[in-house]
């Protein structure tokens, strides 16, 4: 979400902590991640993927292309390869959850918080461990990190993430309308063409998307950012025009890259702001993996820490969708600029 040229992202809300366990919740075993042994930086084109980011990229690959909207992963919001379980919601699950389904997710999240808090207390005071405690320790240590590193404060880091496989696939289908023109816009601006995948993260290619922060359109511009990077707007809000706003995004990303000097920081600034990323670089240095791991600046929460990993995951899937969607993707026919304008 492009707030403005120098602003920050939206803070993540913290959940209530309670000790409530639902009577019955269908669930399936959690994904068992690979050991986070040293991973070198890899490159695909000019977008580096630092080795320490691979667990996050893998997490978002699963969110986008494996977990369905009826599935909810409960995980550590810092160590994304620590997944406690993947729960399947009972009954029909629509794009939006019902109040009952939201309550079910909340109670299960609170259950894991209580389990982790209880385990930490037992280990602190040398109390006997139950079989469930030992299973939880195994989940925490499966990431390859020591229990002493991952357990402290883990109860406050429990987060739930719904799968978005259906939504991502629909975004792939819609992207057929825009991909060729978006790539030309970025190519003509002297930028990497694969930035055309960014709407998968921002809006799932929904031209009329709106956010609670006031960002609208496929590229999620706020009014302030649009005034700077999409000049010349009249009565019609051009943020709803996918092609005009793509040109604005190219202007912004070109400016951000010039200010920040690398693509991980420039892409992340689309969520966190150029000023926010500049402060991170000044405090931590330009090692992006170190910024993600150690920077604790204002509003640099879950969304900002993960934004580049989400982009990398979306790019990997969208550039080679067959392994993720073996049933096939029916891309929609390309549109010409000016052919479509989303209604407000």
Tab-separated table of C-alpha atoms in Angstrom:
chain	number	residue	atom	x	y	z
A	1	UNK	CA	0.000	0.000	0.000
A	2	UNK	CA	1.574	3.241	-1.140
A	3	UNK	CA	0.864	5.734	1.649
A	4	UNK	CA	3.199	8.518	0.569
A	5	UNK	CA	6.788	9.087	-0.404
A	6	UNK	CA	8.156	9.182	3.126
A	7	UNK	CA	5.500	7.773	5.452
A	8	UNK	CA	5.236	4.503	7.323
A	9	UNK	CA	3.115	1.386	7.226
A	10	UNK	CA	0.052	0.450	9.234
A	11	UNK	CA	0.753	-0.930	12.723
A	12	UNK	CA	-0.289	-4.516	13.354
A	13	UNK	CA	-3.050	-4.976	15.902
A	14	UNK	CA	-2.239	-7.182	18.871
A	15	UNK	CA	-4.632	-9.944	19.812
A	16	UNK	CA	-6.227	-10.573	23.207
A	17	UNK	CA	-4.698	-13.344	25.270
A	18	UNK	CA	-7.064	-15.816	26.889
A	19	UNK	CA	-6.981	-19.455	27.903
A	20	UNK	CA	-9.840	-20.858	25.866
A	21	UNK	CA	-9.859	-24.101	23.918
A	22	UNK	CA	-12.761	-24.928	21.589
A	23	UNK	CA	-14.500	-28.242	22.077
A	24	UNK	CA	-13.798	-29.453	18.553
A	25	UNK	CA	-11.851	-28.035	15.665
A	26	UNK	CA	-10.989	-30.055	12.570
A	27	UNK	CA	-7.292	-29.691	11.856
A	28	UNK	CA	-4.478	-31.166	9.833
A	29	UNK	CA	-0.808	-31.613	10.742
A	30	UNK	CA	1.334	-28.509	10.486
A	31	UNK	CA	3.790	-28.152	7.631
A	32	UNK	CA	7.230	-29.245	8.797
A	33	UNK	CA	9.774	-26.692	7.555
A	34	UNK	CA	13.318	-27.463	6.533
A	35	UNK	CA	16.179	-26.632	8.853
A	36	UNK	CA	17.161	-22.941	8.623
A	37	UNK	CA	20.794	-23.837	8.050
A	38	UNK	CA	22.917	-21.246	6.303
A	39	UNK	CA	21.392	-20.257	2.981
A	40	UNK	CA	23.349	-18.107	0.543
A	41	UNK	CA	21.770	-15.202	-1.260
A	42	UNK	CA	20.260	-16.273	-4.574
A	43	UNK	CA	19.362	-14.100	-7.533
A	44	UNK	CA	16.591	-14.231	-10.076
A	45	UNK	CA	17.145	-11.369	-12.456
A	46	UNK	CA	18.104	-8.375	-10.338
A	47	UNK	CA	15.965	-9.196	-7.299
A	48	UNK	CA	18.142	-10.821	-4.619
A	49	UNK	CA	16.695	-13.351	-2.221
A	50	UNK	CA	18.842	-13.298	0.931
A	51	UNK	CA	19.112	-16.783	2.402
A	52	UNK	CA	17.606	-15.785	5.775
A	53	UNK	CA	14.432	-14.668	3.942
A	54	UNK	CA	13.743	-18.100	2.458
A	55	UNK	CA	11.511	-19.274	5.362
A	56	UNK	CA	9.347	-16.180	4.881
A	57	UNK	CA	9.229	-16.636	1.102
A	58	UNK	CA	8.226	-20.274	1.591
A	59	UNK	CA	5.522	-19.229	4.057
A	60	UNK	CA	3.996	-16.828	1.515
A	61	UNK	CA	4.254	-19.393	-1.275
A	62	UNK	CA	2.104	-21.658	0.875
A	63	UNK	CA	-0.277	-18.824	1.745
A	64	UNK	CA	-0.742	-17.888	-1.905
A	65	UNK	CA	-0.764	-21.270	-3.602
A	66	UNK	CA	-1.181	-24.148	-1.119
A	67	UNK	CA	-3.470	-23.150	1.733
A	68	UNK	CA	-7.071	-22.588	0.724
A	69	UNK	CA	-9.303	-19.910	2.207
A	70	UNK	CA	-10.861	-22.506	4.510
A	71	UNK	CA	-7.456	-23.185	6.069
A	72	UNK	CA	-5.821	-21.112	8.799
A	73	UNK	CA	-2.163	-21.429	9.774
A	74	UNK	CA	-1.174	-20.566	13.338
A	75	UNK	CA	2.445	-19.514	13.400
A	76	UNK	CA	5.171	-17.401	14.990
A	77	UNK	CA	5.094	-13.912	13.495
A	78	UNK	CA	8.906	-13.589	13.610
A	79	UNK	CA	9.990	-17.102	12.686
A	80	UNK	CA	7.668	-18.006	9.841
A	81	UNK	CA	8.913	-21.575	9.638
A	82	UNK	CA	7.489	-22.181	13.133
A	83	UNK	CA	3.948	-23.290	12.321
A	84	UNK	CA	1.927	-24.772	15.158
A	85	UNK	CA	-0.889	-26.149	13.046
A	86	UNK	CA	-2.971	-25.602	9.938
A	87	UNK	CA	-6.645	-25.715	10.894
A	88	UNK	CA	-9.471	-26.381	8.459
A	89	UNK	CA	-12.574	-24.366	9.240
A	90	UNK	CA	-15.738	-26.493	9.277
A	91	UNK	CA	-18.587	-25.948	6.836
A	92	UNK	CA	-18.733	-23.516	3.943
A	93	UNK	CA	-16.099	-20.785	4.026
A	94	UNK	CA	-16.613	-17.678	1.875
A	95	UNK	CA	-14.146	-14.916	1.027
A	96	UNK	CA	-15.065	-13.224	4.294
A	97	UNK	CA	-15.442	-15.149	7.544
A	98	UNK	CA	-18.628	-15.222	9.553
A	99	UNK	CA	-18.644	-14.019	13.161
A	100	UNK	CA	-18.715	-17.636	14.301
A	101	UNK	CA	-15.730	-18.557	12.135
A	102	UNK	CA	-13.773	-15.532	13.351
A	103	UNK	CA	-14.501	-16.552	16.929
A	104	UNK	CA	-13.287	-20.072	16.179
A	105	UNK	CA	-9.988	-18.721	14.832
A	106	UNK	CA	-9.625	-16.363	17.787
A	107	UNK	CA	-10.166	-19.117	20.327
A	108	UNK	CA	-7.678	-21.401	18.623
A	109	UNK	CA	-5.123	-18.608	18.505
A	110	UNK	CA	-5.673	-17.985	22.205
A	111	UNK	CA	-5.234	-21.706	22.821
A	112	UNK	CA	-1.764	-21.675	21.301
A	113	UNK	CA	-0.852	-18.548	23.232
A	114	UNK	CA	-1.874	-20.245	26.464
A	115	UNK	CA	0.051	-23.410	25.553
A	116	UNK	CA	3.241	-21.465	24.877
A	117	UNK	CA	2.920	-19.335	27.997
A	118	UNK	CA	2.348	-22.467	30.064
A	119	UNK	CA	5.347	-24.226	28.534
A	120	UNK	CA	7.625	-21.270	29.207
A	121	UNK	CA	6.444	-21.166	32.820
A	122	UNK	CA	6.974	-24.909	33.329
A	123	UNK	CA	10.515	-24.752	31.962
A	124	UNK	CA	11.304	-21.711	34.087
A	125	UNK	CA	10.250	-23.462	37.308
A	126	UNK	CA	11.310	-26.981	36.382
A	127	UNK	CA	7.778	-28.430	36.370
A	128	UNK	CA	6.967	-31.753	34.756
A	129	UNK	CA	6.182	-31.628	31.036
A	130	UNK	CA	3.136	-33.276	29.487
A	131	UNK	CA	3.209	-35.139	26.163
A	132	UNK	CA	1.575	-32.054	24.581
A	133	UNK	CA	4.383	-29.885	25.958
A	134	UNK	CA	6.993	-32.179	24.431
A	135	UNK	CA	5.214	-32.083	21.070
A	136	UNK	CA	5.205	-28.294	21.222
A	137	UNK	CA	8.932	-28.242	21.976
A	138	UNK	CA	9.457	-30.444	18.918
A	139	UNK	CA	7.565	-27.940	16.765
A	140	UNK	CA	9.701	-25.075	18.075
A	141	UNK	CA	12.972	-26.947	17.596
A	142	UNK	CA	12.030	-28.235	14.129
A	143	UNK	CA	13.093	-24.856	12.763
A	144	UNK	CA	16.675	-25.635	13.813
A	145	UNK	CA	16.817	-22.824	16.345
A	146	UNK	CA	17.498	-23.432	19.999
A	147	UNK	CA	14.538	-23.485	22.340
A	148	UNK	CA	16.206	-20.763	24.394
A	149	UNK	CA	16.041	-18.445	21.382
A	150	UNK	CA	12.574	-19.159	20.046
A	151	UNK	CA	10.444	-19.818	23.141
A	152	UNK	CA	10.829	-16.573	25.150
A	153	UNK	CA	7.897	-14.333	24.266
A	154	UNK	CA	6.530	-16.841	21.741
A	155	UNK	CA	3.058	-16.558	23.265
A	156	UNK	CA	2.943	-12.887	22.264
A	157	UNK	CA	4.019	-13.718	18.697
A	158	UNK	CA	1.240	-16.156	17.779
A	159	UNK	CA	-0.465	-15.060	14.581
A	160	UNK	CA	-3.089	-16.619	12.311
A	161	UNK	CA	-2.959	-16.517	8.514
A	162	UNK	CA	-5.731	-17.654	6.186
A	163	UNK	CA	-4.828	-19.278	2.938
A	164	UNK	CA	-5.503	-17.269	-0.216
A	165	UNK	CA	-5.083	-19.888	-2.941
A	166	UNK	CA	-8.431	-19.146	-4.584
A	167	UNK	CA	-7.892	-15.380	-4.454
A	168	UNK	CA	-4.356	-15.601	-5.825
A	169	UNK	CA	-5.453	-17.828	-8.698
A	170	UNK	CA	-8.219	-15.385	-9.576
A	171	UNK	CA	-5.613	-12.609	-9.505
A	172	UNK	CA	-3.523	-14.583	-11.981
A	173	UNK	CA	-6.512	-14.877	-14.288
A	174	UNK	CA	-7.269	-11.145	-14.101
A	175	UNK	CA	-3.600	-10.258	-14.613
A	176	UNK	CA	-3.898	-11.481	-18.182
A	177	UNK	CA	-5.743	-8.247	-18.962
A	178	UNK	CA	-2.860	-6.054	-17.827
A	179	UNK	CA	0.461	-7.916	-17.854
A	180	UNK	CA	1.722	-6.902	-21.309
A	181	UNK	CA	0.938	-3.200	-20.808
A	182	UNK	CA	2.278	-3.140	-17.246
A	183	UNK	CA	5.541	-4.684	-18.421
A	184	UNK	CA	5.837	-2.095	-21.169
A	185	UNK	CA	5.250	0.722	-18.662
A	186	UNK	CA	8.072	-0.493	-16.430
A	187	UNK	CA	10.335	-1.307	-19.366
A	188	UNK	CA	9.845	2.158	-20.836
A	189	UNK	CA	10.708	3.630	-17.432
A	190	UNK	CA	13.977	1.685	-17.374
A	191	UNK	CA	12.778	-0.516	-14.513
A	192	UNK	CA	12.575	-4.309	-14.068
A	193	UNK	CA	9.504	-5.652	-15.850
A	194	UNK	CA	8.751	-8.055	-13.026
A	195	UNK	CA	7.567	-5.155	-10.888
A	196	UNK	CA	4.353	-5.813	-12.826
A	197	UNK	CA	3.726	-8.622	-10.308
A	198	UNK	CA	3.350	-6.181	-7.402
A	199	UNK	CA	-0.490	-6.001	-7.600
A	200	UNK	CA	-0.594	-9.651	-6.540
A	201	UNK	CA	0.588	-8.406	-3.131
A	202	UNK	CA	-1.352	-5.146	-3.106
A	203	UNK	CA	-4.806	-6.030	-4.387
A	204	UNK	CA	-4.891	-9.420	-6.137
A	205	UNK	CA	-5.371	-7.351	-9.313
A	206	UNK	CA	-8.713	-5.937	-8.148
A	207	UNK	CA	-9.014	-2.494	-9.852
A	208	UNK	CA	-11.589	-1.212	-7.363
A	209	UNK	CA	-9.787	-2.407	-4.219
A	210	UNK	CA	-9.935	-0.159	-1.156
A	211	UNK	CA	-7.965	-0.266	2.073
A	212	UNK	CA	-8.833	0.958	5.554
A	213	UNK	CA	-5.988	3.486	5.238
A	214	UNK	CA	-7.627	5.193	2.260
A	215	UNK	CA	-5.540	3.599	-0.488
A	216	UNK	CA	-7.551	2.601	-3.545
A	217	UNK	CA	-7.155	0.892	-6.890
A	218	UNK	CA	-5.098	-1.998	-8.111
A	219	UNK	CA	-1.856	-0.250	-7.117
A	220	UNK	CA	-3.248	1.061	-3.806
A	221	UNK	CA	-2.413	4.759	-4.029
A	222	UNK	CA	-3.476	7.200	-1.354
A	223	UNK	CA	-4.552	10.676	-2.441
A	224	UNK	CA	-1.306	12.190	-1.161
A	225	UNK	CA	0.861	9.760	-3.107
A	226	UNK	CA	-1.290	10.182	-6.224
A	227	UNK	CA	-0.773	13.966	-6.148
A	228	UNK	CA	2.985	13.415	-6.244
A	229	UNK	CA	3.296	10.526	-8.664
A	230	UNK	CA	0.081	10.717	-10.702
A	231	UNK	CA	-0.183	14.424	-11.559
A	232	UNK	CA	-2.860	15.844	-13.820
A	233	UNK	CA	-5.887	14.152	-12.269
A	234	UNK	CA	-9.240	15.847	-12.877
A	235	UNK	CA	-12.724	15.018	-11.709
A	236	UNK	CA	-12.207	11.290	-12.261
A	237	UNK	CA	-10.059	9.582	-9.644
A	238	UNK	CA	-7.267	8.147	-11.782
A	239	UNK	CA	-6.193	5.828	-8.990
A	240	UNK	CA	-8.908	3.490	-10.260
A	241	UNK	CA	-7.348	3.346	-13.743
A	242	UNK	CA	-4.936	0.374	-13.694
A	243	UNK	CA	-2.720	1.795	-16.454
A	244	UNK	CA	-2.459	5.350	-15.126
A	245	UNK	CA	-1.739	4.085	-11.635
A	246	UNK	CA	0.848	1.618	-13.001
A	247	UNK	CA	2.637	4.608	-14.525
A	248	UNK	CA	2.451	6.299	-11.121
A	249	UNK	CA	3.881	3.188	-9.478
A	250	UNK	CA	6.760	3.193	-11.979
A	251	UNK	CA	7.503	6.830	-11.131
A	252	UNK	CA	7.415	6.066	-7.435
A	253	UNK	CA	9.597	2.958	-7.623
A	254	UNK	CA	12.139	4.731	-9.809
A	255	UNK	CA	12.316	7.544	-7.251
A	256	UNK	CA	12.509	5.089	-4.331
A	257	UNK	CA	15.307	3.098	-5.942
A	258	UNK	CA	17.258	6.291	-6.523
A	259	UNK	CA	16.914	7.228	-2.856
A	260	UNK	CA	17.500	3.789	-1.319
A	261	UNK	CA	19.904	2.143	-3.751
A	262	UNK	CA	18.585	-1.421	-3.893
A	263	UNK	CA	15.397	-3.240	-4.856
A	264	UNK	CA	14.581	-4.978	-1.564
A	265	UNK	CA	14.443	-1.610	0.217
A	266	UNK	CA	12.689	0.148	-2.682
A	267	UNK	CA	9.999	-2.522	-2.946
A	268	UNK	CA	9.496	-2.539	0.831
A	269	UNK	CA	9.145	1.236	0.781
A	270	UNK	CA	5.945	0.744	-1.220
A	271	UNK	CA	4.527	-0.405	2.105
A	272	UNK	CA	6.709	1.369	4.652
A	273	UNK	CA	7.655	4.611	2.900
A	274	UNK	CA	10.988	5.887	1.631
A	275	UNK	CA	11.656	7.834	4.814
A	276	UNK	CA	10.973	4.770	6.931
A	277	UNK	CA	13.340	2.597	4.918
A	278	UNK	CA	16.003	5.313	4.939
A	279	UNK	CA	15.833	5.376	8.738
A	280	UNK	CA	16.185	1.596	8.765
A	281	UNK	CA	19.269	1.778	6.537
A	282	UNK	CA	20.800	4.537	8.650
A	283	UNK	CA	20.275	2.526	11.840
A	284	UNK	CA	21.059	-1.014	10.680
A	285	UNK	CA	22.930	-0.630	7.394
A	286	UNK	CA	22.002	-1.729	3.888
A	287	UNK	CA	22.006	-5.477	4.587
A	288	UNK	CA	18.301	-6.092	3.959
A	289	UNK	CA	18.198	-9.380	5.857
A	290	UNK	CA	19.595	-7.567	8.897
A	291	UNK	CA	16.948	-4.860	8.548
A	292	UNK	CA	14.195	-7.487	8.536
A	293	UNK	CA	15.697	-9.346	11.479
A	294	UNK	CA	16.749	-6.491	13.759
A	295	UNK	CA	15.146	-3.178	12.810
A	296	UNK	CA	12.482	-2.125	15.296
A	297	UNK	CA	11.469	1.287	13.998
A	298	UNK	CA	8.028	2.872	14.270
A	299	UNK	CA	5.387	0.946	12.320
A	300	UNK	CA	7.934	-1.533	10.939
A	301	UNK	CA	5.700	-4.422	11.899
A	302	UNK	CA	4.682	-7.717	10.350
A	303	UNK	CA	3.436	-6.227	7.072
A	304	UNK	CA	6.580	-4.189	6.404
A	305	UNK	CA	8.995	-6.965	7.460
A	306	UNK	CA	7.302	-9.388	5.091
A	307	UNK	CA	6.487	-7.184	2.120
A	308	UNK	CA	9.560	-8.048	0.030
A	309	UNK	CA	9.232	-11.762	0.852
A	310	UNK	CA	5.607	-11.592	-0.298
A	311	UNK	CA	6.700	-9.962	-3.552
A	312	UNK	CA	9.341	-12.649	-4.144
A	313	UNK	CA	6.824	-15.427	-3.454
A	314	UNK	CA	4.178	-13.870	-5.716
A	315	UNK	CA	6.771	-13.379	-8.453
A	316	UNK	CA	7.955	-16.990	-8.245
A	317	UNK	CA	4.411	-18.338	-8.459
A	318	UNK	CA	3.145	-15.957	-11.139
A	319	UNK	CA	6.170	-16.510	-13.373
A	320	UNK	CA	5.764	-20.298	-13.209
A	321	UNK	CA	2.221	-21.139	-12.064
A	322	UNK	CA	1.981	-24.711	-13.398
A	323	UNK	CA	3.534	-26.479	-10.367
A	324	UNK	CA	1.235	-24.548	-8.015
A	325	UNK	CA	-1.958	-24.696	-10.077
A	326	UNK	CA	-1.741	-27.952	-12.044
A	327	UNK	CA	-5.435	-27.641	-12.870
A	328	UNK	CA	-4.502	-24.717	-15.108
A	329	UNK	CA	-5.028	-20.942	-15.067
A	330	UNK	CA	-7.423	-19.334	-17.553
A	331	UNK	CA	-5.868	-15.935	-18.199
A	332	UNK	CA	-8.229	-13.219	-19.380
A	333	UNK	CA	-7.659	-11.465	-22.696
A	334	UNK	CA	-5.380	-8.379	-22.681
A	335	UNK	CA	-6.932	-4.901	-22.539
A	336	UNK	CA	-5.687	-1.741	-24.162
A	337	UNK	CA	-4.945	1.390	-22.084
A	338	UNK	CA	-8.102	3.421	-21.534
A	339	UNK	CA	-10.357	0.456	-22.232
A	340	UNK	CA	-11.254	-0.088	-18.587
A	341	UNK	CA	-11.776	2.193	-15.606
A	342	UNK	CA	-13.070	0.737	-12.353
A	343	UNK	CA	-16.153	2.404	-10.980
A	344	UNK	CA	-15.668	4.093	-7.641
